[in-house]
C-alpha cells in the first residue's frame, strides 16, 4: 500500500542544499546571487540565540555521557554483598561459621570466588571440579550454592539494568548532538540567506498598492544557488478577496524573476493580514512510477515508499523495506516512512532525520526490528540529486547512453545506536532516470550477476514513461526467475526533465 507524501509546510527559511558525506566543504555564493547595489545581508537577532540553544544541547549531551558508564564485571561492593547474603542466610546457622569466616577466611572467600567464576562460565550447573571442592569444604553446600546463585543473578540483573540505562543515555546524547547539529546548520543558513533590498521592497509595495493591496512588511531570502524567496505580509483593501496568484505575478514583475506558490498555500487574500510566500520557480520537474508485488504474490508488502515536496525547491523520494515480509514488515516500513515525511517536511536535514529515527527505534525496543532507507533528493533548481542509503539495495541512474549503479554497505536503521549513512551526489540531465529497487528484486537474480543483469534490463529499455519503465523492469525480473516472488519486490522509477 503506497504511503502518500505530504506537501511541504513551507518553512520561513529558504534552505540551501546540505553537503554530502563524501564532500564536506563550504560552497561560496556564486552566479547571480551576489549582492547588488541597494542590497545587504541582514543579521538576524535570532541566529545568536539558536547558537546558544545548540551549545546548551551539546552540554547536556556531554552530561549524559559523563554519567555511569557500561559495566562488564561485578564491583567489589557487589561481590561483598553476595558473600554477606550467604553468610547471613546460610552460614549463620552453621556450627562451623566462626571457623569458616574466621581462621579459614581466605579459603572461604576463594571458594566463593571459584563458585562465582564457575557460574559465570558454566551457568547454574557449574562444572564437576567446582562442585566437588564445594562439597568437600562446606557441610551446607547445597544451600551455600543456592544463595550464591541467587545473589549472582541479582547482581547480574543490576548490571543489565545499569547497561540498559547507559545505552539509553548514549542514545539520548546522540539525539541531542544530532539536534544541535541541525540547529547550527539552520542558523548558518538563516544567517547567510536573509538580506534586505530597499529598492525592491518599495517597488513591490507600489506595484501591489495599484491592486489595492496594502503591504505590512517584506522579507527577502536567498539560497546558496542564488534563488530568491520573498515573503510578503499583506491584506486586501477591498471587500472582495484577491487571488494570491495575482500577487505572485506582481512580485515576479517587480523583481524580474519568475516566482511560484508553494503547493500548500492559500489561494485567496482577504482583509486580514496574511504572509504570502513567493518562491523562484525551478528549472526541472520530476515524474515517477512504481511497480510492486508481495512475497508469494501476496497483496500485503513489507516495502513502502513516498514522494514529497521539500523546502528549498527540492523533491524527495523514499523507499523503505521492513524486516521480513507481510503485515509486520509493512508496519515497520510505514512507521519509518511516516516519520521521515514529518521530519523532512519540517526542514530537518535528511541524514539528521534518518539518524533521529534510528535512535528512536533503538531506544524504544527490546527486540531488533530493522528497516532499510533508500532516499533520493532532487534539487529542481540545479538538476543535481543526492542518493542517501542506510542498508538499502543498489540505485541505478539511466542516462541516454549508459547506466550507472550505486551500491552501499551501510547498516539499516534500528540495529545500532549510531549508524553510518552513505550518500553521493550526481548531476542529472533532461530525460535521465533514477531507478530504486528493494533487495527482493536483486535477490531474484543469480548471485554475483544481479547488478549487471539489472543494468542490462534497464539499458535495453527505451521507455520514457516512469510507470511503464518500473513495470517493465519488474516484469523482466519475474520472467527471468519464472517463479513466485520469494520476497517483497518494489521498483520505483523517477524521470527528470527540464521545465
Short mmCIF file of C-alpha atoms in Angstrom, two decimals:
data_model
loop_
_atom_site.label_atom_id
_atom_site.label_comp_id
_atom_site.label_asym_id
_atom_site.label_seq_id
_atom_site.Cartn_x
_atom_site.Cartn_y
_atom_site.Cartn_z
CA UNK A 1 0.00 0.00 0.00
CA UNK A 2 1.55 3.30 -1.06
CA UNK A 3 2.21 5.82 1.66
CA UNK A 4 1.18 9.17 0.27
CA UNK A 5 3.65 12.05 0.58
CA UNK A 6 2.74 15.15 2.46
CA UNK A 7 3.23 18.54 0.90
CA UNK A 8 5.90 20.69 2.50
CA UNK A 9 4.51 23.00 5.12
CA UNK A 10 6.68 25.86 3.86
CA UNK A 11 9.45 26.99 6.17
CA UNK A 12 10.13 30.65 6.50
CA UNK A 13 13.77 29.80 5.86
CA UNK A 14 14.68 29.02 2.26
CA UNK A 15 17.29 26.36 2.88
CA UNK A 16 20.15 25.52 0.53
CA UNK A 17 21.49 22.04 -0.17
CA UNK A 18 23.22 20.09 2.59
CA UNK A 19 26.72 18.82 1.81
CA UNK A 20 27.36 15.16 1.04
CA UNK A 21 29.19 12.91 3.48
CA UNK A 22 31.70 12.39 0.67
CA UNK A 23 32.27 16.11 0.04
CA UNK A 24 32.20 18.17 3.21
CA UNK A 25 33.26 21.63 2.19
CA UNK A 26 31.70 25.07 2.16
CA UNK A 27 30.35 26.47 -1.07
CA UNK A 28 30.80 30.14 -1.87
CA UNK A 29 27.89 32.11 -3.22
CA UNK A 30 28.07 32.21 -6.98
CA UNK A 31 26.39 33.40 -10.12
CA UNK A 32 23.55 35.89 -9.80
CA UNK A 33 23.28 35.70 -6.04
CA UNK A 34 25.89 38.36 -5.29
CA UNK A 35 24.53 41.43 -3.57
CA UNK A 36 23.57 44.20 -6.00
CA UNK A 37 23.56 47.90 -5.17
CA UNK A 38 20.94 48.60 -2.55
CA UNK A 39 21.07 45.02 -1.24
CA UNK A 40 22.70 43.96 2.02
CA UNK A 41 22.96 40.78 4.06
CA UNK A 42 20.86 41.09 7.20
CA UNK A 43 21.99 39.76 10.59
CA UNK A 44 19.07 38.17 12.43
CA UNK A 45 18.97 38.58 16.23
CA UNK A 46 17.61 35.03 16.42
CA UNK A 47 20.72 33.40 14.96
CA UNK A 48 22.80 34.01 18.06
CA UNK A 49 20.02 32.63 20.25
CA UNK A 50 19.82 29.47 18.13
CA UNK A 51 23.58 29.03 18.54
CA UNK A 52 23.15 29.29 22.31
CA UNK A 53 20.42 26.64 22.25
CA UNK A 54 22.72 24.33 20.25
CA UNK A 55 25.58 24.87 22.72
CA UNK A 56 23.27 24.03 25.64
CA UNK A 57 22.17 20.81 23.94
CA UNK A 58 25.80 19.77 23.47
CA UNK A 59 26.49 20.45 27.14
CA UNK A 60 23.51 18.31 28.08
CA UNK A 61 24.79 15.56 25.76
CA UNK A 62 28.20 15.57 27.47
CA UNK A 63 26.47 15.35 30.85
CA UNK A 64 24.53 12.27 29.72
CA UNK A 65 27.73 10.60 28.53
CA UNK A 66 29.55 11.51 31.75
CA UNK A 67 27.11 9.64 33.98
CA UNK A 68 27.50 5.97 34.99
CA UNK A 69 29.20 4.00 32.22
CA UNK A 70 28.52 0.50 30.95
CA UNK A 71 29.90 -2.32 33.11
CA UNK A 72 31.23 -5.74 32.24
CA UNK A 73 32.02 -7.12 35.72
CA UNK A 74 30.79 -7.00 39.33
CA UNK A 75 32.17 -4.30 41.59
CA UNK A 76 33.95 -5.27 44.83
CA UNK A 77 30.92 -3.92 46.73
CA UNK A 78 28.57 -6.23 44.82
CA UNK A 79 30.78 -9.28 45.48
CA UNK A 80 30.96 -8.39 49.15
CA UNK A 81 27.15 -8.09 49.23
CA UNK A 82 26.80 -11.59 47.74
CA UNK A 83 29.10 -13.06 50.41
CA UNK A 84 27.28 -11.14 53.14
CA UNK A 85 23.98 -12.62 51.91
CA UNK A 86 25.40 -16.16 52.06
CA UNK A 87 26.95 -15.57 55.48
CA UNK A 88 23.70 -14.26 56.98
CA UNK A 89 21.26 -16.70 55.36
CA UNK A 90 23.33 -19.90 55.36
CA UNK A 91 26.48 -19.75 57.42
CA UNK A 92 24.94 -18.01 60.48
CA UNK A 93 23.03 -21.22 61.27
CA UNK A 94 26.06 -23.47 60.79
CA UNK A 95 28.22 -24.66 63.68
CA UNK A 96 31.41 -24.03 61.65
CA UNK A 97 30.55 -20.40 60.77
CA UNK A 98 33.15 -18.94 63.15
CA UNK A 99 35.91 -21.11 61.75
CA UNK A 100 34.99 -20.62 58.04
CA UNK A 101 34.69 -16.83 58.31
CA UNK A 102 37.43 -16.51 60.95
CA UNK A 103 40.54 -18.69 60.83
CA UNK A 104 39.71 -20.05 57.35
CA UNK A 105 38.51 -16.70 56.00
CA UNK A 106 40.88 -16.61 52.97
CA UNK A 107 39.95 -20.12 51.79
CA UNK A 108 36.21 -19.42 52.24
CA UNK A 109 36.47 -16.27 50.15
CA UNK A 110 38.47 -18.12 47.50
CA UNK A 111 35.82 -20.84 47.38
CA UNK A 112 33.15 -18.18 46.93
CA UNK A 113 35.12 -16.59 44.07
CA UNK A 114 35.57 -20.01 42.44
CA UNK A 115 31.82 -20.64 42.60
CA UNK A 116 31.03 -17.19 41.12
CA UNK A 117 33.57 -17.72 38.32
CA UNK A 118 32.13 -21.16 37.54
CA UNK A 119 28.55 -19.77 37.46
CA UNK A 120 29.67 -17.00 35.11
CA UNK A 121 31.37 -19.53 32.81
CA UNK A 122 29.17 -22.63 33.02
CA UNK A 123 25.82 -21.38 34.33
CA UNK A 124 23.82 -22.77 37.26
CA UNK A 125 25.05 -26.33 36.76
CA UNK A 126 28.71 -25.37 37.45
CA UNK A 127 31.47 -27.78 36.49
CA UNK A 128 32.30 -31.09 38.20
CA UNK A 129 35.55 -29.94 39.82
CA UNK A 130 33.98 -26.85 41.45
CA UNK A 131 31.06 -28.91 42.77
CA UNK A 132 33.47 -31.49 44.21
CA UNK A 133 35.54 -28.87 46.03
CA UNK A 134 32.43 -27.18 47.44
CA UNK A 135 31.02 -30.49 48.74
CA UNK A 136 34.36 -31.26 50.44
CA UNK A 137 34.69 -27.89 52.17
CA UNK A 138 31.10 -26.98 53.13
CA UNK A 139 28.67 -29.16 55.07
CA UNK A 140 25.82 -26.95 53.83
CA UNK A 141 26.99 -26.95 50.21
CA UNK A 142 23.53 -27.12 48.51
CA UNK A 143 22.22 -24.08 50.46
CA UNK A 144 25.55 -22.26 50.04
CA UNK A 145 25.32 -22.78 46.28
CA UNK A 146 21.63 -21.77 46.09
CA UNK A 147 22.14 -18.48 47.93
CA UNK A 148 25.30 -17.73 45.94
CA UNK A 149 23.37 -18.28 42.68
CA UNK A 150 20.53 -16.02 43.79
CA UNK A 151 23.00 -13.29 44.77
CA UNK A 152 24.87 -13.71 41.50
CA UNK A 153 21.74 -13.41 39.35
CA UNK A 154 20.52 -10.41 41.36
CA UNK A 155 23.83 -8.60 40.83
CA UNK A 156 23.91 -9.56 37.16
CA UNK A 157 20.37 -8.23 36.69
CA UNK A 158 21.53 -4.97 38.21
CA UNK A 159 24.38 -4.76 35.68
CA UNK A 160 21.91 -5.42 32.87
CA UNK A 161 19.73 -2.52 34.02
CA UNK A 162 22.76 -0.24 34.51
CA UNK A 163 23.96 -1.02 30.98
CA UNK A 164 20.47 -0.57 29.58
CA UNK A 165 20.27 2.87 31.19
CA UNK A 166 23.77 3.68 29.88
CA UNK A 167 22.71 2.71 26.35
CA UNK A 168 19.59 4.85 26.66
CA UNK A 169 21.67 7.81 27.85
CA UNK A 170 24.07 7.24 24.95
CA UNK A 171 21.13 7.22 22.54
CA UNK A 172 19.74 10.40 24.07
CA UNK A 173 23.17 12.03 23.79
CA UNK A 174 23.29 11.10 20.09
CA UNK A 175 19.84 12.62 19.60
CA UNK A 176 20.88 15.81 21.38
CA UNK A 177 24.09 16.12 19.33
CA UNK A 178 22.15 15.46 16.14
CA UNK A 179 19.58 18.09 17.04
CA UNK A 180 22.35 20.57 17.94
CA UNK A 181 23.99 19.95 14.54
CA UNK A 182 20.67 20.60 12.83
CA UNK A 183 20.14 23.84 14.77
CA UNK A 184 23.62 25.11 13.91
CA UNK A 185 23.12 24.13 10.27
CA UNK A 186 19.83 26.04 10.23
CA UNK A 187 21.34 29.06 11.99
CA UNK A 188 24.19 29.19 9.45
CA UNK A 189 21.79 29.05 6.51
CA UNK A 190 19.49 31.60 8.13
CA UNK A 191 22.42 33.95 8.65
CA UNK A 192 23.57 33.51 5.05
CA UNK A 193 20.13 33.74 3.44
CA UNK A 194 18.47 36.85 4.89
CA UNK A 195 19.11 40.10 3.08
CA UNK A 196 17.47 43.49 2.58
CA UNK A 197 16.70 45.29 -0.66
CA UNK A 198 15.01 48.63 -0.01
CA UNK A 199 14.51 49.47 -3.67
CA UNK A 200 12.83 46.15 -4.47
CA UNK A 201 10.78 46.36 -1.29
CA UNK A 202 9.40 49.77 -2.33
CA UNK A 203 8.86 48.56 -5.89
CA UNK A 204 6.78 45.59 -4.67
CA UNK A 205 4.77 47.81 -2.31
CA UNK A 206 3.98 50.31 -5.08
CA UNK A 207 3.04 47.57 -7.53
CA UNK A 208 0.68 45.90 -5.05
CA UNK A 209 -0.83 49.23 -3.94
CA UNK A 210 -2.08 49.68 -7.51
CA UNK A 211 -4.02 46.44 -6.99
CA UNK A 212 -5.47 47.72 -3.69
CA UNK A 213 -3.11 45.53 -1.64
CA UNK A 214 -1.53 47.03 1.48
CA UNK A 215 1.89 45.61 2.35
CA UNK A 216 2.83 45.45 6.03
CA UNK A 217 6.39 44.19 5.51
CA UNK A 218 8.53 42.18 3.10
CA UNK A 219 11.32 39.68 3.90
CA UNK A 220 13.94 38.54 1.40
CA UNK A 221 15.80 35.20 1.42
CA UNK A 222 18.38 33.70 -0.93
CA UNK A 223 19.72 30.16 -1.01
CA UNK A 224 23.25 29.02 -1.88
CA UNK A 225 22.38 28.81 -5.58
CA UNK A 226 21.16 32.40 -5.76
CA UNK A 227 17.44 31.58 -5.87
CA UNK A 228 15.11 34.10 -4.25
CA UNK A 229 12.27 33.58 -1.84
CA UNK A 230 10.19 36.64 -0.91
CA UNK A 231 7.70 36.68 1.96
CA UNK A 232 5.10 39.42 1.61
CA UNK A 233 2.75 40.10 4.55
CA UNK A 234 -0.23 42.00 3.17
CA UNK A 235 -4.01 42.36 3.10
CA UNK A 236 -6.61 43.42 0.59
CA UNK A 237 -8.17 46.87 0.92
CA UNK A 238 -11.22 45.69 -0.98
CA UNK A 239 -14.19 43.84 0.47
CA UNK A 240 -13.88 41.09 -2.12
CA UNK A 241 -10.92 38.73 -1.88
CA UNK A 242 -7.91 38.93 -4.21
CA UNK A 243 -6.38 35.84 -5.88
CA UNK A 244 -2.96 35.15 -4.39
CA UNK A 245 -1.63 34.21 -7.83
CA UNK A 246 -2.19 37.82 -8.94
CA UNK A 247 0.02 38.99 -6.09
CA UNK A 248 2.74 36.48 -7.03
CA UNK A 249 2.63 37.72 -10.64
CA UNK A 250 3.05 41.31 -9.42
CA UNK A 251 6.03 40.33 -7.28
CA UNK A 252 7.55 38.47 -10.26
CA UNK A 253 7.20 41.54 -12.47
CA UNK A 254 8.70 43.83 -9.82
CA UNK A 255 11.66 41.53 -9.13
CA UNK A 256 12.26 40.47 -12.72
CA UNK A 257 12.19 36.81 -11.67
CA UNK A 258 9.61 34.08 -12.09
CA UNK A 259 8.04 33.15 -8.74
CA UNK A 260 5.58 30.38 -7.87
CA UNK A 261 3.41 29.50 -4.87
CA UNK A 262 4.20 26.54 -2.58
CA UNK A 263 1.72 23.70 -3.02
CA UNK A 264 0.00 24.21 0.33
CA UNK A 265 -0.54 27.97 0.02
CA UNK A 266 -3.87 29.76 0.46
CA UNK A 267 -5.46 30.79 -2.82
CA UNK A 268 -7.26 34.00 -1.81
CA UNK A 269 -6.22 37.09 0.19
CA UNK A 270 -8.83 38.81 2.36
CA UNK A 271 -8.92 41.88 4.59
CA UNK A 272 -6.79 40.26 7.30
CA UNK A 273 -3.01 40.32 7.03
CA UNK A 274 -1.51 37.12 5.65
CA UNK A 275 2.04 36.13 4.66
CA UNK A 276 2.41 35.05 1.05
CA UNK A 277 5.49 33.00 0.18
CA UNK A 278 6.85 33.59 -3.33
CA UNK A 279 9.49 31.07 -4.44
CA UNK A 280 11.57 31.31 -7.55
CA UNK A 281 10.40 28.65 -9.99
CA UNK A 282 12.58 25.54 -10.56
CA UNK A 283 14.38 24.65 -13.79
CA UNK A 284 13.47 20.93 -13.60
CA UNK A 285 10.50 18.75 -12.73
CA UNK A 286 10.14 15.06 -11.94
CA UNK A 287 7.62 12.32 -12.68
CA UNK A 288 7.63 8.92 -11.03
CA UNK A 289 6.14 5.47 -11.39
CA UNK A 290 6.15 2.31 -9.29
CA UNK A 291 5.66 -1.42 -9.73
CA UNK A 292 5.45 -3.87 -6.82
CA UNK A 293 4.46 -7.37 -5.81
CA UNK A 294 4.38 -9.06 -2.40
CA UNK A 295 6.13 -12.25 -1.36
CA UNK A 296 4.32 -15.23 -2.88
CA UNK A 297 2.11 -12.75 -4.82
CA UNK A 298 0.63 -11.53 -1.53
CA UNK A 299 -1.41 -8.32 -1.53
CA UNK A 300 0.49 -7.11 1.57
CA UNK A 301 4.05 -5.91 1.03
CA UNK A 302 6.71 -5.01 3.58
CA UNK A 303 8.02 -2.35 1.17
CA UNK A 304 6.69 1.21 1.40
CA UNK A 305 7.54 4.41 -0.42
CA UNK A 306 6.72 8.10 -0.54
CA UNK A 307 7.25 11.12 -2.79
CA UNK A 308 7.28 14.50 -1.11
CA UNK A 309 7.99 18.16 -1.76
CA UNK A 310 10.75 19.52 0.48
CA UNK A 311 11.86 23.02 1.46
CA UNK A 312 14.30 24.75 -0.85
CA UNK A 313 12.86 23.67 -4.19
CA UNK A 314 13.66 20.00 -3.66
CA UNK A 315 11.70 16.81 -4.11
CA UNK A 316 12.35 13.67 -2.12
CA UNK A 317 11.64 10.04 -2.99
CA UNK A 318 11.96 7.46 -0.20
CA UNK A 319 11.78 3.66 -0.34
CA UNK A 320 11.85 1.53 2.83
CA UNK A 321 11.99 -2.26 3.18
CA UNK A 322 10.83 -3.58 6.58
CA UNK A 323 12.43 -6.67 8.15
CA UNK A 324 10.86 -9.83 6.74
CA UNK A 325 7.58 -9.64 4.84
CA UNK A 326 3.85 -9.37 5.43
CA UNK A 327 1.92 -7.19 7.87
CA UNK A 328 4.67 -6.74 10.48
CA UNK A 329 7.24 -5.67 7.87
CA UNK A 330 4.61 -3.34 6.38
CA UNK A 331 4.02 -1.70 9.77
CA UNK A 332 7.76 -1.21 10.28
CA UNK A 333 8.42 0.40 6.91
CA UNK A 334 5.23 2.50 7.16
CA UNK A 335 6.41 3.86 10.52
CA UNK A 336 9.78 4.82 9.03
CA UNK A 337 8.20 6.49 6.01
CA UNK A 338 5.69 8.49 8.07
CA UNK A 339 8.39 9.71 10.47
CA UNK A 340 10.59 10.74 7.56
CA UNK A 341 7.71 12.62 5.97
CA UNK A 342 7.14 14.60 9.15
CA UNK A 343 10.81 15.46 9.73
CA UNK A 344 11.68 16.27 6.12
CA UNK A 345 8.59 18.41 5.62
CA UNK A 346 9.60 20.36 8.73
CA UNK A 347 13.01 21.08 7.18
CA UNK A 348 15.27 18.64 9.03
CA UNK A 349 18.40 17.69 7.03
CA UNK A 350 17.99 14.23 5.51
CA UNK A 351 20.78 12.46 7.41
CA UNK A 352 19.74 14.12 10.66
CA UNK A 353 16.19 12.85 10.17
CA UNK A 354 17.38 9.29 9.44
CA UNK A 355 19.70 9.27 12.47
CA UNK A 356 16.95 10.57 14.77
CA UNK A 357 14.54 7.86 13.58
CA UNK A 358 17.25 5.21 14.01
CA UNK A 359 17.93 6.26 17.60
CA UNK A 360 14.21 6.36 18.36
CA UNK A 361 13.76 2.79 17.11
CA UNK A 362 16.77 1.51 19.06
CA UNK A 363 15.79 3.19 22.35
CA UNK A 364 12.15 2.20 22.27
CA UNK A 365 12.52 -1.57 21.82
CA UNK A 366 13.98 -4.68 23.38
CA UNK A 367 13.99 -6.66 20.13
CA UNK A 368 15.70 -5.58 16.90
CA UNK A 369 13.33 -4.55 14.12
CA UNK A 370 15.29 -3.04 11.29
CA UNK A 371 14.22 -1.25 8.12
CA UNK A 372 16.23 0.00 5.16
CA UNK A 373 16.11 3.60 3.99
CA UNK A 374 16.74 4.41 0.33
CA UNK A 375 16.29 8.10 -0.44
CA UNK A 376 16.91 10.27 -3.47
CA UNK A 377 16.62 14.05 -3.10
CA UNK A 378 16.26 16.02 -6.34
CA UNK A 379 17.31 19.68 -6.46
CA UNK A 380 14.86 21.06 -9.00
CA UNK A 381 16.91 24.26 -9.41
CA UNK A 382 20.24 22.67 -10.33
CA UNK A 383 19.26 19.21 -11.61
CA UNK A 384 21.51 17.59 -9.02
CA UNK A 385 20.37 14.58 -6.99
CA UNK A 386 21.70 13.19 -3.73
CA UNK A 387 21.35 9.46 -3.14
CA UNK A 388 21.26 8.53 0.56
CA UNK A 389 21.30 4.95 1.83
CA UNK A 390 21.02 3.09 5.12
CA UNK A 391 21.19 -0.65 4.39
CA UNK A 392 19.43 -0.25 1.03
CA UNK A 393 19.95 -2.01 -2.30
CA UNK A 394 21.66 -0.53 -5.36
CA UNK A 395 20.29 2.50 -7.17
CA UNK A 396 20.60 2.81 -10.96
CA UNK A 397 20.93 6.04 -12.95
CA UNK A 398 19.91 5.68 -16.60
CA UNK A 399 21.32 8.25 -18.99
CA UNK A 400 20.94 8.38 -22.74
CA UNK A 401 23.86 6.05 -23.47
CA UNK A 402 24.83 4.47 -20.15
CA UNK A 403 23.62 3.07 -16.82
CA UNK A 404 25.43 3.66 -13.54
CA UNK A 405 24.73 1.60 -10.45
CA UNK A 406 25.45 2.91 -6.94
CA UNK A 407 25.68 0.48 -4.02
CA UNK A 408 26.07 0.82 -0.26
CA UNK A 409 27.49 -1.27 2.59
CA UNK A 410 25.80 0.67 5.41
CA UNK A 411 23.56 -0.95 8.02
CA UNK A 412 19.77 -0.50 8.11
CA UNK A 413 18.20 1.63 10.83
CA UNK A 414 17.02 0.10 14.10
CA UNK A 415 20.14 -2.03 14.71
CA UNK A 416 22.71 0.19 16.45
CA UNK A 417 22.64 3.49 18.32
CA UNK A 418 24.72 5.22 15.69
CA UNK A 419 24.97 4.22 12.04
CA UNK A 420 26.99 5.40 9.07
CA UNK A 421 24.75 6.82 6.35
CA UNK A 422 26.17 6.64 2.82
CA UNK A 423 25.46 9.37 0.30
CA UNK A 424 26.67 10.51 -3.09
CA UNK A 425 25.64 13.30 -5.47
CA UNK A 426 25.13 13.13 -9.22
CA UNK A 427 24.28 15.75 -11.83
CA UNK A 428 21.24 14.80 -13.91
CA UNK A 429 20.25 15.96 -17.38
CA UNK A 430 16.98 16.24 -19.25
CA UNK A 431 15.45 12.77 -19.69
CA UNK A 432 17.60 10.93 -17.13
CA UNK A 433 16.04 8.30 -14.85
CA UNK A 434 16.82 7.28 -11.28
CA UNK A 435 15.67 3.70 -10.54
CA UNK A 436 15.42 2.44 -6.95
CA UNK A 437 14.70 -1.19 -6.02
CA UNK A 438 14.32 -3.23 -2.85
CA UNK A 439 16.52 -6.27 -2.17
CA UNK A 440 13.77 -8.67 -3.27
CA UNK A 441 14.32 -7.53 -6.87
CA UNK A 442 18.09 -8.09 -6.86
CA UNK A 443 17.87 -11.32 -4.82
CA UNK A 444 15.63 -12.82 -7.51
CA UNK A 445 18.57 -12.71 -9.94
CA UNK A 446 21.60 -15.07 -9.92
CA UNK A 447 24.13 -14.34 -7.17
CA UNK A 448 27.10 -12.33 -8.40
CA UNK A 449 25.27 -11.12 -11.51
CA UNK A 450 22.41 -9.10 -10.01
CA UNK A 451 23.74 -5.61 -10.74
CA UNK A 452 24.96 -6.48 -14.23
CA UNK A 453 21.71 -8.17 -15.23
CA UNK A 454 19.56 -5.32 -13.90
CA UNK A 455 21.82 -2.81 -15.70
CA UNK A 456 21.25 -4.77 -18.91
CA UNK A 457 17.47 -4.78 -18.43
CA UNK A 458 17.44 -1.02 -17.77
CA UNK A 459 19.84 -0.20 -20.61
CA UNK A 460 17.80 -2.26 -23.07
CA UNK A 461 14.65 -0.21 -22.45
CA UNK A 462 13.78 2.90 -24.47
CA UNK A 463 10.65 3.60 -22.41
CA UNK A 464 10.25 7.25 -21.37
CA UNK A 465 7.20 6.84 -19.11
CA UNK A 466 8.31 6.22 -15.49
CA UNK A 467 5.36 3.97 -14.62
CA UNK A 468 5.83 1.85 -17.74
CA UNK A 469 9.56 1.60 -17.09
CA UNK A 470 9.02 0.41 -13.49
CA UNK A 471 6.56 -2.27 -14.66
CA UNK A 472 8.88 -3.32 -17.50
CA UNK A 473 11.80 -3.86 -15.10
CA UNK A 474 9.72 -5.86 -12.62
CA UNK A 475 8.20 -7.99 -15.37
CA UNK A 476 11.63 -8.76 -16.82
CA UNK A 477 12.97 -9.85 -13.42
CA UNK A 478 9.92 -12.05 -12.76
CA UNK A 479 10.24 -13.57 -16.24
CA UNK A 480 13.89 -14.35 -15.53
CA UNK A 481 13.08 -16.25 -12.34
CA UNK A 482 9.93 -17.98 -13.64
CA UNK A 483 8.74 -18.41 -10.04
CA UNK A 484 6.58 -16.68 -7.47
CA UNK A 485 8.45 -13.91 -5.62
CA UNK A 486 10.48 -15.21 -2.67
CA UNK A 487 10.42 -11.75 -1.12
CA UNK A 488 8.58 -8.45 -1.48
CA UNK A 489 9.67 -6.67 -4.68
CA UNK A 490 9.35 -2.96 -5.47
CA UNK A 491 10.72 -0.89 -8.38
CA UNK A 492 10.50 2.90 -8.25
CA UNK A 493 11.46 4.91 -11.35
CA UNK A 494 11.82 8.71 -11.35
CA UNK A 495 12.36 10.72 -14.54
CA UNK A 496 13.84 14.23 -14.63
CA UNK A 497 13.03 16.80 -17.29
CA UNK A 498 13.74 20.47 -17.88
CA UNK A 499 10.80 22.77 -17.22
#
